[in-house]
Every structure is written in structure tokens, then in C-alpha cells.
C-alpha positions as a LaTeX table, in Angstrom:
\begin{tabular}{lrrr}
\hline
Residue & $x$ (\AA) & $y$ (\AA) & $z$ (\AA) \\
\hline
Met1 & $-0.08$ & 0.03 & $-0.10$ \\
Ile2 & 2.17 & 2.74 & 1.20 \\
Arg3 & 5.10 & 1.63 & $-0.46$ \\
Ser4 & 3.86 & 3.13 & $-3.46$ \\
His5 & 3.81 & 6.36 & $-1.53$ \\
Val6 & 7.58 & 6.29 & $-1.08$ \\
Ala7 & 8.62 & 5.44 & $-4.21$ \\
Ala8 & 8.39 & 8.16 & $-6.33$ \\
Leu9 & 9.74 & 10.51 & $-3.44$ \\
Thr10 & 13.16 & 9.91 & $-5.11$ \\
Ser11 & 12.60 & 12.56 & $-7.49$ \\
Ile12 & 14.96 & 14.25 & $-5.40$ \\
Leu13 & 17.55 & 13.08 & $-7.64$ \\
Leu14 & 16.76 & 16.77 & $-8.86$ \\
Ala15 & 19.97 & 17.84 & $-7.68$ \\
Ala16 & 22.71 & 15.81 & $-9.50$ \\
Pro17 & 24.26 & 16.74 & $-12.90$ \\
Ala18 & 24.94 & 13.44 & $-15.12$ \\
Ser19 & 28.49 & 13.70 & $-13.77$ \\
Ala20 & 27.37 & 13.69 & $-10.14$ \\
Gln21 & 27.52 & 10.95 & $-7.66$ \\
Val22 & 24.77 & 8.72 & $-6.75$ \\
Trp23 & 21.95 & 10.22 & $-4.30$ \\
Thr24 & 21.43 & 8.03 & $-1.23$ \\
Val25 & 18.42 & 7.88 & 1.16 \\
Asp26 & 19.13 & 9.11 & 4.59 \\
Pro27 & 16.99 & 6.37 & 6.63 \\
Glu28 & 17.48 & 8.38 & 9.88 \\
Ala29 & 16.23 & 11.26 & 8.30 \\
Ser30 & 13.39 & 10.02 & 5.97 \\
Ala31 & 9.96 & 8.94 & 7.07 \\
Leu32 & 6.92 & 7.06 & 5.11 \\
Asn33 & 3.63 & 7.10 & 6.81 \\
Phe34 & 0.29 & 5.97 & 6.08 \\
Phe35 & $-3.12$ & 6.48 & 7.47 \\
Ser36 & $-6.22$ & 3.64 & 7.59 \\
Leu37 & $-9.63$ & 4.31 & 8.63 \\
Lys38 & $-11.85$ & 1.93 & 10.50 \\
Asn39 & $-15.11$ & 1.39 & 11.20 \\
Asp40 & $-15.53$ & 4.46 & 9.21 \\
Glu41 & $-14.77$ & 6.87 & 11.71 \\
Ile42 & $-11.66$ & 6.02 & 13.40 \\
Ala43 & $-8.12$ & 6.91 & 11.65 \\
Glu44 & $-4.51$ & 6.06 & 12.58 \\
Gln45 & $-1.44$ & 6.74 & 11.53 \\
His46 & 1.16 & 4.20 & 10.70 \\
Ala47 & 4.80 & 4.25 & 9.38 \\
Phe48 & 7.30 & 1.89 & 7.55 \\
Thr49 & 10.86 & 2.64 & 9.33 \\
Gly50 & 13.07 & 0.81 & 6.92 \\
Leu51 & 13.81 & 3.00 & 3.87 \\
Ser52 & 16.38 & 2.61 & 1.64 \\
Gly53 & 17.31 & 3.47 & $-1.79$ \\
Ser54 & 18.96 & 5.88 & $-4.18$ \\
Val55 & 18.95 & 8.21 & $-7.21$ \\
Ala56 & 21.22 & 7.69 & $-10.23$ \\
Ala57 & 23.00 & 10.33 & $-12.53$ \\
Asp58 & 20.73 & 9.87 & $-15.03$ \\
Gly59 & 17.65 & 10.47 & $-12.96$ \\
Thr60 & 16.70 & 6.74 & $-12.29$ \\
Ala61 & 14.91 & 6.40 & $-9.05$ \\
Arg62 & 14.51 & 3.41 & $-6.81$ \\
Ile63 & 13.24 & 3.39 & $-3.37$ \\
Glu64 & 12.66 & $-0.41$ & $-1.17$ \\
Ile65 & 10.60 & $-0.32$ & 2.00 \\
Ser66 & 11.00 & $-2.90$ & 4.52 \\
Leu67 & 7.40 & $-4.08$ & 4.89 \\
Ala68 & 8.56 & $-5.86$ & 8.16 \\
Ser69 & 9.32 & $-2.16$ & 9.42 \\
Val70 & 5.55 & $-1.35$ & 9.65 \\
Ala71 & 5.16 & 0.48 & 12.76 \\
Ser72 & 1.49 & 1.25 & 14.07 \\
Gly73 & 2.51 & 1.83 & 17.84 \\
Ile74 & 0.92 & $-1.97$ & 18.56 \\
Asp75 & 3.06 & $-4.64$ & 18.76 \\
Ile76 & 0.36 & $-7.94$ & 18.03 \\
Arg77 & $-1.22$ & $-5.18$ & 15.23 \\
Asp78 & 2.03 & $-4.91$ & 13.38 \\
Gln79 & 2.55 & $-8.76$ & 13.51 \\
Arg80 & $-0.58$ & $-9.33$ & 12.10 \\
Met81 & $-0.16$ & $-6.56$ & 9.37 \\
Arg82 & 3.47 & $-8.38$ & 8.57 \\
Asp83 & 1.95 & $-12.11$ & 8.60 \\
Met84 & $-1.93$ & $-11.56$ & 7.38 \\
Leu85 & $-1.45$ & $-8.21$ & 5.32 \\
Phe86 & 2.03 & $-8.08$ & 3.73 \\
Gln87 & 2.95 & $-12.00$ & 4.17 \\
Val88 & 6.77 & $-10.65$ & 4.74 \\
Ala89 & 7.87 & $-14.08$ & 4.76 \\
Asp90 & 7.46 & $-14.08$ & 0.84 \\
Trp91 & 7.34 & $-10.52$ & 0.09 \\
Pro92 & 9.56 & $-8.71$ & 2.23 \\
Leu93 & 9.80 & $-5.57$ & 0.22 \\
Ala94 & 8.05 & $-3.07$ & $-1.62$ \\
Glu95 & 9.82 & $-1.35$ & $-4.33$ \\
Val96 & 9.09 & 2.20 & $-5.66$ \\
Ser97 & 10.52 & 3.83 & $-8.97$ \\
Ala98 & 10.79 & 7.01 & $-11.11$ \\
Gln99 & 12.31 & 8.49 & $-13.63$ \\
Val100 & 13.51 & 11.94 & $-13.12$ \\
Asp101 & 15.36 & 14.76 & $-14.71$ \\
Pro102 & 18.29 & 15.85 & $-12.64$ \\
Ala103 & 19.32 & 18.62 & $-14.84$ \\
Ala104 & 16.09 & 20.44 & $-14.08$ \\
Phe105 & 17.11 & 21.09 & $-10.69$ \\
Glu106 & 20.97 & 21.46 & $-10.88$ \\
Ala107 & 20.79 & 25.33 & $-10.41$ \\
Leu108 & 18.75 & 25.15 & $-6.91$ \\
Ala109 & 20.99 & 26.48 & $-4.48$ \\
Pro110 & 20.94 & 25.58 & $-0.87$ \\
Gly111 & 17.63 & 26.52 & 0.50 \\
Gln112 & 15.68 & 26.79 & $-2.53$ \\
Gly113 & 13.06 & 24.53 & $-3.93$ \\
Ala114 & 11.24 & 23.35 & $-6.72$ \\
Leu115 & 7.81 & 21.44 & $-7.52$ \\
Ala116 & 7.87 & 18.41 & $-9.61$ \\
Glu117 & 5.18 & 16.04 & $-11.14$ \\
Val118 & 6.45 & 12.77 & $-11.38$ \\
Thr119 & 4.87 & 8.96 & $-11.95$ \\
Leu120 & 5.78 & 6.53 & $-9.11$ \\
Thr121 & 5.87 & 2.69 & $-9.92$ \\
Val122 & 5.20 & 0.86 & $-7.04$ \\
Glu123 & 5.76 & $-2.95$ & $-6.98$ \\
Thr124 & 4.83 & $-5.42$ & $-4.52$ \\
Tyr125 & 2.91 & $-8.31$ & $-3.94$ \\
Gly126 & 3.95 & $-9.58$ & $-7.64$ \\
Glu127 & 1.51 & $-6.54$ & $-8.59$ \\
Ser128 & 2.69 & $-3.06$ & $-9.84$ \\
Ala129 & 0.72 & 0.05 & $-9.62$ \\
Asp130 & 1.79 & 3.68 & $-11.06$ \\
Tyr131 & 0.69 & 7.09 & $-9.11$ \\
Pro132 & 0.93 & 10.35 & $-9.91$ \\
Ala133 & 2.58 & 12.30 & $-7.24$ \\
Ser134 & 3.28 & 16.12 & $-6.67$ \\
Leu135 & 6.63 & 16.45 & $-4.69$ \\
Ala136 & 8.12 & 19.43 & $-3.45$ \\
Val137 & 12.08 & 18.99 & $-3.60$ \\
Thr138 & 13.98 & 21.41 & $-1.42$ \\
Arg139 & 18.03 & 21.73 & $-1.57$ \\
Leu140 & 19.22 & 21.63 & 2.07 \\
Ala141 & 22.79 & 21.91 & 1.57 \\
Gln142 & 25.17 & 21.33 & $-1.57$ \\
Asp143 & 25.23 & 17.38 & $-0.87$ \\
Arg144 & 21.91 & 17.19 & 0.47 \\
Val145 & 18.34 & 17.13 & $-0.59$ \\
Ala146 & 14.67 & 16.96 & 0.51 \\
Ile147 & 11.56 & 15.63 & $-1.17$ \\
Ser148 & 8.61 & 15.64 & 0.48 \\
Thr149 & 4.99 & 14.93 & $-1.05$ \\
Val150 & 2.82 & 18.12 & $-1.55$ \\
Ser151 & $-0.25$ & 16.16 & $-0.90$ \\
Pro152 & $-1.28$ & 12.50 & 0.22 \\
Ile153 & $-1.01$ & 9.82 & $-2.23$ \\
Leu154 & $-3.94$ & 7.54 & $-2.36$ \\
Val155 & $-3.27$ & 3.87 & $-2.51$ \\
Ser156 & $-5.54$ & 1.05 & $-2.76$ \\
Ala157 & $-4.84$ & $-2.57$ & $-1.38$ \\
Gly158 & $-6.85$ & $-3.87$ & $-4.44$ \\
Asp159 & $-4.04$ & $-2.40$ & $-6.53$ \\
Phe160 & $-1.83$ & $-5.25$ & $-5.23$ \\
Gly161 & $-4.11$ & $-8.13$ & $-4.11$ \\
Tyr162 & $-4.17$ & $-7.25$ & $-0.42$ \\
Gly163 & $-8.00$ & $-7.28$ & $-0.50$ \\
Asp164 & $-7.84$ & $-10.71$ & 1.67 \\
Gly165 & $-5.78$ & $-9.46$ & 3.93 \\
Val166 & $-7.54$ & $-6.61$ & 4.67 \\
Asp167 & $-10.39$ & $-8.86$ & 5.25 \\
Ala168 & $-8.38$ & $-10.98$ & 7.53 \\
Leu169 & $-7.24$ & $-8.30$ & 9.64 \\
Arg170 & $-10.76$ & $-6.78$ & 9.73 \\
Glu171 & $-12.16$ & $-10.46$ & 11.11 \\
Val172 & $-9.38$ & $-10.73$ & 13.61 \\
Ala173 & $-9.74$ & $-7.21$ & 15.20 \\
Gly174 & $-13.32$ & $-7.54$ & 15.40 \\
Leu175 & $-14.37$ & $-4.66$ & 12.95 \\
Asp176 & $-17.16$ & $-4.04$ & 10.98 \\
Ala177 & $-15.02$ & $-2.27$ & 8.12 \\
Ile178 & $-11.26$ & $-1.36$ & 7.21 \\
Ser179 & $-10.64$ & 1.00 & 4.33 \\
Pro180 & $-8.94$ & $-0.44$ & 1.73 \\
Asp181 & $-7.65$ & 2.82 & 0.61 \\
Val182 & $-5.02$ & 4.91 & 2.26 \\
Pro183 & $-3.17$ & 8.13 & 2.25 \\
Val184 & 0.58 & 8.24 & 2.18 \\
Val185 & 2.70 & 10.82 & 2.74 \\
Phe186 & 6.52 & 10.69 & 2.68 \\
Leu187 & 10.01 & 12.95 & 3.10 \\
Leu188 & 12.81 & 11.60 & 1.55 \\
Val189 & 16.21 & 13.17 & 2.29 \\
Leu190 & 18.86 & 11.91 & 0.05 \\
Glu191 & 22.54 & 13.10 & 0.17 \\
Arg192 & 25.55 & 12.48 & $-2.05$ \\
\hline
\end{tabular}
């Protein structure tokens, strides 16, 4: 679900000319959050804490999300999501990719920002889906860039075959409903 979100975020690649080094995700400074809605009225925030990835000099961005790193603040819920929804034993990662134009952002000076429209491709559970994303890119320093969503990216469990997992979670938790659609937001900090 959320993996989708973070994928494109790498559009940060923005800051590197073709001769530059690879931009790498700083996992300690980066965040990927998603929100669930249960029983049509209770919204909860969750995160993935295991993020890695890079943007190559040619603008190829790839982000990996460790699905085992799901963090909801409740251990038993995290375990159920890992086992029943994401099935991390067989599908440990969600991969997000995008193609960006690093030259478009070369002129950004530290403190300057720009907006970028990208298509994020999210792959997980043997499925793939594309999501349009509006991203804000800010040059933090000569070798450090922040990329964040301008608005949430709406990811559907159905895009990845997670419908049965959502139903299993609903049943085990004794809920009437869990929305299959989740808004995803992220902040990726990259450095080279």
C-alpha cells in the first residue's frame, strides 16, 4: 500500500548533474507514513521505518520499503499486518521507482525549492501500480536534498491483491470495516 507512496519521492534526484555521484536515502532523516480508517470513523497513523534507495546520475530513482518495518504503535497489530496483510515471509519489500530529470534541479541553491510532477511505480506482492505524485524538492545543502509529498497519495489495497489480507485483519480485530484505501505521505532526505 504505502510503499507506493514513498517510491517516487526519490524524485529528489533533482540535484545531480550527469557527472555527479549517486544520491542515497538517509534512512534516519526520512519518513513514510500512511493512514488507515476503521469502522468509518477511527483514523490511525502508521509508518514504515525501513527505507533505503538511491537516485542515479541518469535520473533513475529506486526506493525500497521493508514491509517488516511497519510500525503502528501496537506490537500485535504490527505482527498481524506483517503476517496477514503483507506476508513478509514471501514478499519482504515494496519497491518504488521513478524517472526524474536531475538537470532540471541542478540550479537549485541551498535553501531553494521546486515542485516536480512524477509518476511513481510501486511493486509488491507480485503486482505493480502507477501513481501520479506532486513533490516538493528542497536543496538543504550542496550534497543534501529533501523531497516530500505536496498532497497525500491514495493507495488502494486492491491494486496489490491485499483485499483478502484487509478482510482477515478486519475479522481478527472484530471490526465492521477497514477502508482498503490509504493516504500515504513521505519525506525523503537524500545525500551524495
